Short mmCIF file of C-alpha atoms in Angstrom, two decimals:
data_model
loop_
_atom_site.label_atom_id
_atom_site.label_comp_id
_atom_site.label_asym_id
_atom_site.label_seq_id
_atom_site.Cartn_x
_atom_site.Cartn_y
_atom_site.Cartn_z
CA MET A 249 3.68 25.07 -21.33
CA THR A 250 2.38 22.24 -19.19
CA THR A 251 4.75 19.87 -17.46
CA LEU A 252 3.45 16.59 -16.09
CA HIS A 253 5.07 15.06 -13.04
CA THR A 254 4.10 12.15 -10.87
CA PRO A 255 3.94 13.51 -7.31
CA ARG A 256 5.11 11.12 -4.68
CA GLY A 257 7.38 11.13 -1.65
CA HIS A 258 11.12 11.40 -1.78
CA GLY A 259 12.31 7.89 -0.98
CA ARG A 260 15.65 6.96 -2.54
CA THR A 261 16.96 3.80 -4.16
CA LEU A 262 20.61 2.88 -4.53
CA ALA A 263 22.15 2.81 -8.00
CA ARG A 264 23.07 -0.68 -9.13
CA GLY A 265 24.98 -1.84 -12.20
CA ALA A 266 28.53 -0.78 -13.03
CA ALA A 267 30.89 -0.66 -10.08
CA TRP A 268 31.91 2.91 -10.75
CA ALA A 269 28.31 3.99 -10.10
CA LEU A 270 28.05 2.52 -6.60
CA LEU A 271 27.64 4.57 -3.49
CA THR A 272 30.66 5.15 -1.30
CA PRO A 273 30.93 2.97 1.81
CA LEU A 274 30.21 6.00 3.97
CA ALA A 275 26.99 6.70 2.13
CA LEU A 276 25.99 3.06 2.32
CA CYS A 277 26.48 3.07 6.05
CA THR A 278 24.81 6.37 6.81
CA GLY A 279 22.02 6.48 4.20
CA LEU A 280 23.35 9.76 2.85
CA ALA A 281 22.54 11.17 -0.58
CA TRP A 282 23.21 9.64 -3.94
CA ALA A 283 26.63 8.61 -5.20
CA GLN A 284 28.55 11.12 -7.24
CA SER A 285 28.10 9.02 -10.39
CA LEU A 286 25.18 9.04 -12.80
CA THR A 287 24.26 6.69 -15.66
CA ILE A 288 21.85 7.87 -18.36
CA GLY A 289 20.21 5.70 -21.02
CA LEU A 290 19.97 7.67 -24.29
CA ALA A 291 17.32 7.02 -26.90
CA SER A 292 19.62 8.15 -29.69
CA GLU A 293 23.40 8.17 -29.81
CA PRO A 294 25.46 11.25 -30.64
CA THR A 295 27.13 10.78 -34.02
CA ALA A 296 30.27 12.73 -33.10
CA ALA A 297 32.01 14.54 -30.25
CA ASP A 298 32.82 17.40 -32.64
CA PRO A 299 30.50 20.27 -31.60
CA HIS A 300 30.32 21.55 -35.22
CA TYR A 301 29.74 18.27 -37.06
CA HIS A 302 25.98 17.70 -37.44
CA LYS A 303 23.24 19.73 -35.83
CA VAL A 304 21.00 17.09 -34.31
CA THR A 305 19.76 17.12 -30.73
CA PRO A 306 21.88 14.21 -29.37
CA ASN A 307 25.04 15.90 -30.68
CA ASP A 308 24.11 19.31 -29.34
CA ALA A 309 23.13 17.88 -25.95
CA LEU A 310 26.48 16.12 -25.63
CA ALA A 311 28.34 19.24 -26.73
CA ALA A 312 26.49 21.36 -24.15
CA HIS A 313 28.23 19.44 -21.38
CA VAL A 314 31.68 20.36 -22.69
CA PHE A 315 31.50 23.31 -25.11
CA GLU A 316 29.50 26.37 -24.15
CA SER A 317 27.98 28.98 -26.40
CA LEU A 318 28.01 32.72 -25.88
CA VAL A 319 24.35 32.54 -24.89
CA HIS A 320 22.55 29.69 -23.14
CA ARG A 321 18.91 28.67 -23.34
CA ASN A 322 16.96 27.81 -20.23
CA ALA A 323 14.46 24.94 -20.07
CA GLN A 324 11.81 27.13 -21.70
CA MET A 325 14.27 28.00 -24.53
CA GLN A 326 14.70 31.61 -23.44
CA PRO A 327 18.17 33.14 -23.98
CA VAL A 328 20.25 33.74 -20.85
CA PRO A 329 23.84 35.01 -20.44
CA ALA A 330 26.63 32.43 -20.61
CA LEU A 331 30.10 33.10 -22.02
CA ALA A 332 28.62 36.42 -23.05
CA GLU A 333 27.54 38.51 -20.09
CA SER A 334 25.62 40.97 -22.27
CA TRP A 335 24.83 41.86 -25.86
CA ARG A 336 23.26 44.78 -27.67
CA ALA A 337 22.51 45.88 -31.21
CA LEU A 338 24.50 49.02 -32.06
CA ASP A 339 22.53 49.31 -35.29
CA ASP A 340 20.61 46.98 -37.60
CA LEU A 341 23.87 45.40 -38.84
CA THR A 342 26.14 45.57 -35.79
CA TRP A 343 26.10 43.68 -32.49
CA GLU A 344 28.39 44.22 -29.51
CA ILE A 345 29.07 41.17 -27.32
CA LYS A 346 30.66 41.59 -23.89
CA LEU A 347 32.36 38.37 -22.74
CA ARG A 348 32.43 36.97 -19.24
CA GLN A 349 35.76 37.51 -17.53
CA GLY A 350 37.64 34.91 -15.50
CA VAL A 351 36.46 31.94 -17.57
CA LYS A 352 39.01 29.22 -18.30
CA PHE A 353 39.03 26.23 -20.59
CA SER A 354 39.33 22.77 -19.06
CA ASN A 355 43.10 22.85 -19.68
CA GLY A 356 43.46 26.10 -17.73
CA ALA A 357 43.82 28.43 -20.72
CA PRO A 358 41.86 31.71 -20.40
CA PHE A 359 38.79 32.24 -22.57
CA THR A 360 39.06 35.40 -24.69
CA SER A 361 37.62 37.04 -27.78
CA GLN A 362 40.26 35.22 -29.86
CA ASP A 363 38.49 31.94 -29.13
CA VAL A 364 35.21 33.38 -30.42
CA LEU A 365 36.87 34.56 -33.63
CA PHE A 366 38.64 31.22 -34.08
CA THR A 367 35.40 29.30 -33.53
CA ILE A 368 33.56 31.35 -36.15
CA CYS A 369 36.40 30.80 -38.63
CA ARG A 370 36.46 27.07 -37.93
CA VAL A 371 32.70 26.77 -38.46
CA LEU A 372 33.06 28.45 -41.84
CA ASN A 373 35.99 26.20 -42.80
CA ASN A 374 34.60 22.90 -41.54
CA GLU A 375 34.17 20.73 -44.62
CA ALA A 376 32.79 17.84 -42.54
CA ASN A 377 29.80 19.83 -41.30
CA VAL A 378 26.74 17.81 -42.36
CA SER A 379 24.31 20.03 -44.29
CA ARG A 380 26.29 23.13 -43.25
CA SER A 381 24.06 23.10 -40.20
CA TYR A 382 26.22 25.36 -38.02
CA THR A 383 27.05 28.01 -40.59
CA GLU A 384 24.24 30.39 -39.64
CA PRO A 385 24.51 33.08 -38.44
CA ALA A 386 28.26 32.98 -39.17
CA ARG A 387 27.77 33.04 -42.94
CA SER A 388 26.05 36.39 -42.56
CA PHE A 389 29.02 37.99 -40.81
CA THR A 390 30.97 40.55 -42.86
CA ASP A 391 33.43 41.22 -40.07
CA VAL A 392 34.29 39.99 -36.59
CA GLN A 393 36.30 42.48 -34.57
CA THR A 394 38.04 41.81 -31.25
CA PRO A 395 38.96 45.26 -29.87
CA ASP A 396 39.97 43.71 -26.56
CA ALA A 397 40.08 40.33 -24.85
CA HIS A 398 36.47 40.54 -23.68
CA THR A 399 34.66 42.35 -26.48
CA VAL A 400 33.47 41.02 -29.84
CA ILE A 401 31.87 43.19 -32.54
CA LEU A 402 29.80 41.30 -35.12
CA LYS A 403 28.93 42.99 -38.41
CA THR A 404 26.37 41.32 -40.64
CA THR A 405 25.18 41.46 -44.23
CA ARG A 406 21.56 41.65 -43.11
CA PRO A 407 19.60 42.44 -39.97
CA ILE A 408 19.34 39.40 -37.68
CA PRO A 409 16.67 40.21 -35.10
CA THR A 410 17.13 36.83 -33.40
CA MET A 411 20.90 37.17 -32.95
CA PRO A 412 21.02 36.21 -29.21
CA VAL A 413 19.12 32.99 -29.88
CA GLU A 414 21.21 32.25 -32.96
CA LEU A 415 24.35 32.54 -30.85
CA ALA A 416 22.82 30.13 -28.36
CA ARG A 417 21.93 27.44 -30.84
CA ALA A 418 24.73 27.42 -33.41
CA LEU A 419 28.09 28.50 -32.00
CA PRO A 420 29.69 26.17 -29.39
CA ILE A 421 33.03 27.78 -28.53
CA ILE A 422 36.25 25.80 -28.98
CA TRP A 423 39.78 26.69 -27.85
CA SER A 424 41.89 28.59 -30.36
CA GLY A 425 44.98 26.78 -29.09
CA ILE A 426 44.11 23.61 -31.01
CA ALA A 427 45.44 25.30 -34.16
CA GLN A 428 48.47 27.36 -35.12
CA PHE A 429 48.28 30.93 -36.40
CA ASP A 430 50.30 34.10 -36.51
CA LYS A 431 47.48 36.58 -36.00
CA LEU A 432 43.81 35.77 -36.25
CA HIS A 433 41.66 38.02 -38.43
CA PHE A 434 38.27 37.56 -40.01
CA ALA A 435 39.02 36.34 -43.53
CA PRO A 436 37.31 32.91 -43.70
CA LYS A 437 38.06 32.23 -47.35
CA GLN A 438 41.75 32.88 -46.70
CA GLY A 439 41.77 30.83 -43.49
CA CYS A 440 41.69 33.69 -40.97
CA GLY A 441 45.45 33.47 -40.47
CA VAL A 442 45.43 29.81 -39.38
CA THR A 443 48.60 28.10 -40.65
CA SER A 444 47.97 24.52 -39.45
CA PRO A 445 45.29 22.11 -40.71
CA TRP A 446 41.81 22.75 -39.37
CA PRO A 447 40.71 20.27 -36.70
CA THR A 448 38.75 17.32 -38.05
CA VAL A 449 35.84 15.36 -36.63
CA ALA A 450 38.28 12.52 -35.94
CA ASP A 451 40.43 14.88 -33.85
CA PHE A 452 37.47 15.47 -31.57
CA ASN A 453 36.23 11.87 -31.54
CA THR A 454 39.63 10.60 -30.44
CA GLY A 455 39.77 13.16 -27.64
CA LYS A 456 42.65 15.16 -29.08
CA PHE A 457 40.85 18.51 -29.10
CA LEU A 458 38.12 18.06 -26.49
CA VAL A 459 38.92 21.30 -24.69
CA GLY A 460 35.93 23.40 -23.65
CA THR A 461 34.71 25.77 -20.97
CA GLY A 462 31.73 23.64 -19.94
CA PRO A 463 30.88 21.90 -16.66
CA TYR A 464 32.22 18.54 -17.85
CA LYS A 465 35.18 17.04 -19.69
CA ILE A 466 34.89 13.99 -21.94
CA LYS A 467 36.89 11.12 -20.47
CA SER A 468 36.07 8.74 -23.32
CA TYR A 469 33.87 8.70 -26.41
CA VAL A 470 33.25 5.31 -28.05
CA LYS A 471 30.58 5.12 -30.74
CA GLY A 472 28.15 2.30 -30.08
CA THR A 473 29.27 1.97 -26.46
CA GLY A 474 28.84 5.34 -24.81
CA THR A 475 30.46 8.48 -23.48
CA GLU A 476 32.02 9.00 -20.08
CA LEU A 477 32.19 12.50 -18.62
CA GLU A 478 34.08 13.79 -15.62
CA ARG A 479 33.34 17.00 -13.79
CA ASN A 480 35.35 20.08 -14.74
CA ASP A 481 36.24 21.35 -11.28
CA GLY A 482 37.53 24.60 -12.78
CA TYR A 483 34.13 25.45 -14.27
CA TRP A 484 33.19 29.11 -13.84
CA GLY A 485 29.48 28.49 -13.19
CA GLU A 486 27.43 26.36 -10.82
CA LYS A 487 29.24 23.07 -10.26
CA PRO A 488 27.24 20.02 -11.33
CA HIS A 489 26.31 17.53 -8.63
CA TRP A 490 27.77 14.50 -10.40
CA GLU A 491 31.52 13.85 -10.54
CA ARG A 492 31.18 11.17 -13.22
CA VAL A 493 28.50 10.63 -15.84
CA LYS A 494 28.04 7.79 -18.27
CA LEU A 495 25.84 8.28 -21.35
CA VAL A 496 24.82 4.92 -22.80
CA PRO A 497 23.02 4.59 -26.15
CA VAL A 498 20.01 2.26 -25.81
CA PRO A 499 17.88 2.73 -28.96
CA ASN A 500 15.19 0.22 -27.96
CA PRO A 501 12.66 1.81 -25.56
CA GLY A 502 11.85 -1.55 -23.97
CA ALA A 503 15.51 -2.15 -23.20
CA ARG A 504 15.86 1.35 -21.75
CA LEU A 505 12.94 0.84 -19.40
CA THR A 506 14.14 -2.61 -18.41
CA GLY A 507 17.55 -1.13 -17.64
CA LEU A 508 16.00 1.59 -15.51
CA LEU A 509 13.86 -0.87 -13.56
CA ALA A 510 16.87 -3.16 -13.07
CA GLY A 511 19.02 -0.34 -11.72
CA ASP A 512 21.43 -0.15 -14.67
CA TYR A 513 20.41 3.45 -15.42
CA ASP A 514 19.51 6.29 -13.11
CA LEU A 515 17.59 8.20 -15.79
CA ILE A 516 16.41 7.36 -19.32
CA GLU A 517 15.12 9.36 -22.24
CA ASN A 518 11.76 8.75 -23.84
CA PRO A 519 10.34 5.56 -22.42
CA ALA A 520 7.44 4.43 -24.59
CA ALA A 521 4.31 6.28 -23.55
CA ARG A 522 2.48 2.96 -23.30
CA ASP A 523 4.94 1.95 -20.55
CA LEU A 524 4.26 4.98 -18.35
CA PRO A 525 1.70 3.10 -16.22
CA ARG A 526 4.50 0.74 -15.17
CA ILE A 527 6.45 3.74 -13.92
CA LYS A 528 3.43 5.42 -12.32
CA ASN A 529 2.58 2.26 -10.42
CA ASN A 530 6.10 1.73 -9.13
CA SER A 531 6.91 3.77 -6.03
CA GLN A 532 10.62 3.62 -6.82
CA PHE A 533 10.41 5.73 -10.00
CA ASP A 534 9.14 9.04 -11.33
CA PHE A 535 8.84 10.65 -14.73
CA VAL A 536 8.40 14.07 -16.25
CA ALA A 537 6.76 14.83 -19.62
CA THR A 538 7.27 18.18 -21.33
CA PRO A 539 5.81 19.45 -24.62
CA SER A 540 8.53 20.27 -27.12
CA THR A 541 8.69 22.42 -30.24
CA ARG A 542 9.85 19.47 -32.37
CA LEU A 543 7.63 18.91 -35.38
CA ILE A 544 7.56 15.36 -36.74
CA PHE A 545 6.82 15.29 -40.46
CA PHE A 546 7.45 13.59 -43.77
CA GLN A 547 9.26 15.39 -46.57
CA PRO A 548 8.21 14.44 -50.11
CA ASP A 549 10.64 14.76 -53.01
CA VAL A 550 8.95 17.47 -55.08
CA GLY A 551 12.03 18.79 -56.85
CA ARG A 552 12.93 15.91 -59.18
CA ALA A 553 11.01 14.53 -62.14
CA GLN A 554 12.57 11.14 -61.35
CA SER A 555 12.84 10.11 -57.72
CA PRO A 556 14.57 6.90 -56.55
CA PHE A 557 11.76 5.35 -54.51
CA VAL A 558 8.65 6.37 -56.44
CA LYS A 559 7.27 4.27 -59.28
CA ALA A 560 4.21 5.39 -61.23
CA PRO A 561 2.56 3.97 -64.40
CA ASP A 562 3.27 7.19 -66.34
CA GLY A 563 6.95 7.20 -65.35
CA LYS A 564 6.63 10.54 -63.58
CA ASN A 565 7.15 11.54 -59.97
CA PRO A 566 3.60 11.89 -58.59
CA LEU A 567 4.86 13.80 -55.56
CA GLN A 568 5.39 16.83 -57.78
CA ASP A 569 1.62 17.10 -58.20
CA LEU A 570 0.04 19.26 -55.51
CA ARG A 571 -3.12 17.14 -55.59
CA VAL A 572 -1.10 14.05 -54.67
CA ARG A 573 0.50 15.83 -51.71
CA GLN A 574 -2.92 17.07 -50.62
CA ALA A 575 -4.25 13.51 -50.87
CA ILE A 576 -1.44 12.18 -48.70
CA ASN A 577 -2.00 15.01 -46.23
CA MET A 578 -5.66 14.15 -45.70
CA ALA A 579 -5.17 10.37 -45.78
CA ILE A 580 -3.49 10.41 -42.35
CA ASP A 581 -5.48 10.34 -39.12
CA ARG A 582 -3.25 12.50 -36.93
CA LYS A 583 -5.54 12.34 -33.93
CA ALA A 584 -5.42 8.55 -33.96
CA ILE A 585 -1.62 8.59 -34.13
CA VAL A 586 -1.42 10.93 -31.15
CA GLN A 587 -4.03 9.11 -29.08
CA ARG A 588 -3.17 5.50 -29.85
CA LEU A 589 0.43 5.34 -31.01
CA MET A 590 1.78 8.21 -28.90
CA ASP A 591 -0.58 7.52 -25.98
CA GLY A 592 -1.49 11.19 -25.82
CA MET A 593 2.14 12.27 -25.34
CA ALA A 594 2.16 14.51 -28.41
CA THR A 595 0.13 17.36 -29.93
CA VAL A 596 -1.53 17.13 -33.34
CA ALA A 597 0.14 19.42 -35.89
CA TYR A 598 -2.03 21.41 -38.27
CA GLN A 599 0.75 23.88 -39.03
CA TYR A 600 4.54 23.89 -38.93
CA MET A 601 5.07 25.33 -35.46
CA PRO A 602 3.20 25.02 -32.15
CA ASP A 603 0.21 27.27 -31.61
CA GLY A 604 1.22 30.50 -29.94
CA MET A 605 4.75 30.53 -31.30
CA PHE A 606 6.02 33.66 -33.03
CA GLY A 607 4.68 33.57 -36.60
CA SER A 608 2.20 30.74 -36.11
CA LEU A 609 -1.42 31.10 -37.17
CA ASP A 610 -3.78 32.02 -34.36
CA LYS A 611 -6.48 29.58 -35.52
CA PRO A 612 -5.03 27.13 -38.05
CA GLU A 613 -7.52 25.19 -40.12
CA GLN A 614 -7.55 21.54 -39.18
CA ILE A 615 -6.24 19.14 -41.81
CA ALA A 616 -9.26 16.93 -42.42
CA PHE A 617 -8.91 13.16 -42.23
CA ASP A 618 -10.80 12.30 -45.41
CA PRO A 619 -9.68 9.10 -47.20
CA LYS A 620 -12.55 9.36 -49.69
CA ARG A 621 -11.52 12.81 -50.85
CA ALA A 622 -7.90 11.67 -50.89
CA LYS A 623 -8.75 8.92 -53.38
CA GLU A 624 -10.62 11.45 -55.51
CA LEU A 625 -7.60 13.74 -55.58
CA LEU A 626 -5.36 10.87 -56.66
CA ALA A 627 -7.74 10.11 -59.50
CA GLU A 628 -7.85 13.78 -60.52
CA ALA A 629 -4.05 13.76 -60.62
CA GLY A 630 -4.10 10.77 -62.99
CA TYR A 631 -3.42 8.02 -60.44
CA PRO A 632 -6.78 6.29 -59.84
CA ASN A 633 -4.92 3.06 -59.08
CA GLY A 634 -2.22 4.77 -57.05
CA PHE A 635 1.52 4.27 -57.45
CA GLU A 636 4.42 2.69 -55.56
CA LEU A 637 6.21 4.60 -52.79
CA THR A 638 8.83 3.78 -50.17
CA LEU A 639 8.70 5.65 -46.88
CA THR A 640 12.17 6.00 -45.36
CA SER A 641 12.48 6.52 -41.63
CA THR A 642 14.81 6.37 -38.70
CA ASN A 643 14.10 3.68 -36.14
CA ASP A 644 16.10 5.10 -33.24
CA ARG A 645 15.86 8.87 -33.38
CA TYR A 646 12.33 10.15 -32.71
CA VAL A 647 9.71 8.82 -30.33
CA ASN A 648 8.13 5.77 -31.99
CA ASP A 649 9.62 6.77 -35.35
CA GLY A 650 9.58 3.29 -36.89
CA GLN A 651 6.01 2.72 -35.75
CA ILE A 652 4.97 6.13 -37.06
CA ALA A 653 6.32 5.23 -40.49
CA GLN A 654 4.47 1.91 -40.48
CA THR A 655 1.23 3.61 -39.46
CA VAL A 656 1.50 6.32 -42.12
CA ALA A 657 2.25 3.60 -44.69
CA GLN A 658 -0.96 1.82 -43.74
CA TYR A 659 -2.99 4.99 -44.20
CA LEU A 660 -1.48 5.58 -47.64
CA THR A 661 -2.07 1.97 -48.66
CA ARG A 662 -5.76 2.43 -47.85
CA ILE A 663 -6.08 5.16 -50.50
CA GLY A 664 -4.33 3.06 -53.13
CA ILE A 665 -0.67 4.02 -52.76
CA LYS A 666 1.36 0.80 -52.62
CA THR A 667 3.64 1.65 -49.75
CA GLN A 668 6.73 0.06 -48.23
CA VAL A 669 8.79 1.18 -45.23
CA ASP A 670 12.56 1.25 -44.96
CA ALA A 671 13.49 2.05 -41.34
CA GLN A 672 17.18 2.68 -40.69
CA ALA A 673 19.49 3.55 -37.83
CA ALA A 674 19.97 7.32 -37.57
CA ALA A 675 23.72 7.05 -38.14
CA ILE A 676 23.02 5.51 -41.55
CA TYR A 677 19.89 7.48 -42.36
CA PHE A 678 21.05 11.09 -41.93
CA PRO A 679 24.09 11.02 -44.26
CA LYS A 680 21.97 9.36 -46.96
CA ARG A 681 19.17 11.88 -46.55
CA ALA A 682 21.70 14.71 -46.87
CA LYS A 683 22.60 13.27 -50.28
CA ARG A 684 18.91 13.20 -51.26
CA GLU A 685 18.81 9.44 -51.61
CA PHE A 686 15.17 9.20 -50.46
CA SER A 687 11.78 10.06 -51.92
CA PHE A 688 9.56 10.36 -48.85
CA ALA A 689 11.59 10.77 -45.67
CA ILE A 690 10.78 11.35 -42.04
CA GLY A 691 12.06 14.47 -40.33
CA GLY A 692 11.98 16.10 -36.92
CA TRP A 693 12.85 19.74 -36.31
CA PRO A 694 12.56 21.92 -33.21
CA SER A 695 12.00 25.66 -33.44
CA GLU A 696 15.18 26.58 -31.64
CA ASN A 697 14.84 30.33 -32.01
CA GLY A 698 11.16 30.40 -31.07
CA GLU A 699 10.09 31.72 -34.47
CA ALA A 700 8.76 30.39 -37.76
CA SER A 701 12.11 31.18 -39.34
CA ALA A 702 13.72 28.27 -37.49
CA LEU A 703 12.12 25.73 -39.82
CA PHE A 704 11.31 27.82 -42.87
CA GLN A 705 14.86 29.05 -43.44
CA TYR A 706 16.35 25.57 -43.67
CA TRP A 707 13.55 23.31 -44.86
CA LEU A 708 11.30 25.37 -47.14
CA THR A 709 13.23 28.16 -48.83
CA THR A 710 14.77 27.59 -52.24
CA THR A 711 18.22 26.11 -51.62
CA ASP A 712 21.07 28.62 -51.71
CA ARG A 713 23.98 27.15 -49.78
CA GLU A 714 26.06 30.29 -50.07
CA LYS A 715 23.39 32.07 -48.03
CA SER A 716 22.64 29.04 -45.81
CA LEU A 717 19.11 28.86 -47.16
CA GLY A 718 17.30 25.59 -47.77
CA THR A 719 20.20 23.54 -46.47
CA SER A 720 17.76 20.88 -45.20
CA ASN A 721 15.44 21.20 -48.20
CA TYR A 722 16.06 17.62 -49.27
CA GLY A 723 12.69 17.57 -51.01
CA GLY A 724 13.77 20.29 -53.43
CA PHE A 725 10.75 22.51 -52.75
CA SER A 726 11.06 25.87 -54.52
CA HIS A 727 8.15 28.27 -54.58
CA GLY A 728 8.70 31.88 -55.59
CA PRO A 729 5.69 33.37 -53.75
CA PHE A 730 6.85 31.77 -50.50
CA ASP A 731 10.43 33.03 -50.86
CA GLU A 732 9.20 36.52 -51.80
CA VAL A 733 7.25 36.80 -48.55
CA PHE A 734 9.49 34.93 -46.13
CA LEU A 735 13.01 36.03 -47.05
CA PRO A 736 12.39 39.79 -46.64
CA ALA A 737 10.51 39.06 -43.40
CA MET A 738 13.66 37.61 -41.85
CA LEU A 739 15.26 41.05 -42.05
CA LEU A 740 12.52 42.96 -40.26
CA MET A 741 13.63 44.22 -36.86
CA ASP A 742 10.05 45.28 -36.04
CA ASP A 743 8.43 42.30 -34.27
CA GLY A 744 4.89 43.12 -35.36
CA GLN A 745 5.79 43.38 -39.04
CA ARG A 746 7.92 40.26 -38.93
CA ARG A 747 5.19 38.23 -37.22
CA ALA A 748 2.57 39.26 -39.79
CA GLN A 749 4.81 38.28 -42.71
CA TYR A 750 5.68 34.96 -41.10
CA GLN A 751 1.97 34.20 -40.78
CA LYS A 752 1.49 35.01 -44.45
CA ALA A 753 4.38 32.72 -45.34
CA THR A 754 2.86 29.99 -43.14
CA ARG A 755 -0.40 30.13 -45.11
CA ILE A 756 1.45 29.88 -48.41
CA ALA A 757 3.43 26.89 -47.18
CA LEU A 758 0.38 25.05 -45.88
CA GLU A 759 -1.36 25.53 -49.22
CA ASN A 760 1.54 23.95 -51.12
CA VAL A 761 2.28 21.03 -48.76
CA PRO A 762 6.10 20.89 -48.96
CA LEU A 763 6.03 18.88 -45.72
CA ILE A 764 3.41 16.53 -44.29
CA PRO A 765 3.11 17.64 -40.63
CA LEU A 766 2.10 14.98 -38.12
CA HIS A 767 2.57 16.10 -34.52
CA PHE A 768 4.76 17.87 -32.00
CA GLU A 769 6.59 15.51 -29.69
CA SER A 770 6.36 15.55 -25.95
CA SER A 771 9.62 14.56 -24.34
CA ILE A 772 9.60 12.11 -21.44
CA TRP A 773 12.31 11.38 -18.92
CA ALA A 774 11.97 8.59 -16.37
CA PHE A 775 14.25 8.32 -13.37
CA LYS A 776 14.82 6.71 -10.02
CA LYS A 777 12.95 8.05 -7.06
CA GLY A 778 15.07 10.53 -5.19
CA LEU A 779 16.15 12.32 -8.35
CA SER A 780 14.59 15.29 -10.11
CA TYR A 781 14.79 16.49 -13.69
CA GLU A 782 13.52 19.71 -15.22
CA GLY A 783 11.97 18.80 -18.57
CA ARG A 784 13.30 20.90 -21.44
CA ARG A 785 11.41 22.09 -24.51
CA ASP A 786 14.57 21.68 -26.59
CA GLN A 787 14.64 17.96 -25.64
CA TYR A 788 18.21 18.11 -24.36
CA THR A 789 19.16 15.53 -21.76
CA LEU A 790 21.69 17.26 -19.53
CA ALA A 791 23.48 15.70 -16.59
CA THR A 792 23.65 19.15 -15.03
CA ALA A 793 19.85 19.20 -14.81
CA VAL A 794 19.67 15.88 -12.95
CA LYS A 795 19.75 16.56 -9.23
CA PRO A 796 18.87 14.84 -5.98
CA ALA A 797 15.26 15.61 -5.19
CA PRO A 798 14.80 18.24 -2.48
#
């Protein structure tokens, strides 16, 4: 991984803007370090304070300040101990987790194995969970035992070789005291012994149940306005530098940069790559750019004979024809998008995971940019004059997402597909996409467990919600040969065998074009001189990682 950073001196500027972010009089007089307050401009707003509501990066990043998982990921996405001090596989279907002792929730209650059991039960009983996105690996548990206050035994229906990473990405721990129960036991369908209503997303958003073990507490959460955090002085780990943090949603990249330059924000996410020269040439600011594992793609509706935003002369859904998907795939100039639209701050995607990742192809074949052949394929499929298609996209979630959609639409128009773009705010877009209201929708997905299974399990396998398979397969792709190779591979504890089968599954997927891969994002953070930020491959913006420069 390569991280870009603009090397300059370590001069400092004073935070301006809201009064609460000003330096103390003593610091003003003596020129000491930064104030204990930090303001961050977010590119995309969290949609809830509930840590189990919808698994998207802004939500998970917010939750990471307040609710910890058993395992953390470092900036390179490697698992490290957190609420769990250690873990080991007792056999292919049994994991022993040893919990950290002496940890307390923000209200002073001790953290124990009961909280882990309660969290797992809540995840499996959370009806508001969008796309059931937090239910793995919990849905694979056959039993959760708590032999003592600091030991958890997990028994599973199948081998889960990536269990430590799964615990890091999908199980933020909440306090069991927010519900009533006689005795907790693992019986999710019967409620695990909980006698009160399960906490709702509204309970978290209003602050009622915002009790975690993390380095911060949420002081206020107001959708559309921002989130205020205050330091949890009882935190068991390294204390964050900042006493108070304000996270402000600023979807427009120009407004974010303007706010940074004006002193309203100390750090911002994802300034437009085209604006980086303004930062480079200003001695008062720095930036860091880090390649991520997030694939940006479009997902065609291949599962329905009639799709809401496709109109063809024959009345069919052309996206079901492999030749049409191949034509779309080769109609797009990915290199031009990366070089011109992304200003080089992205990597062209010729497969569904970054080169070198577990299960990726060693030398993937480049997807040719060939508009002439694309037109021929459309004609072969029976659409010599094209058809009508609406591309649906977010306009405030991924880097340049609205512009990406417009650019892809132009490429498709050139091969005869009459294309329109409907760009929406993420808060509107994601619930509609979950209901399969689109025909050709943008997506972005990071490989959180470092393996091909991270994307394949949710986006490409035939949908089986009881097994948490295909829960993001909004395009309805179902291909027996792919499932027959990939699903057994997920159970292989032998790394070499699992990698080989993932590569085979990758080839099958690329041949059938269930997704149109575009590029892997690079994440950019810009900040005032005198601060430092360690760029993260998971794209999380964490106040704990913002520190005064040495």
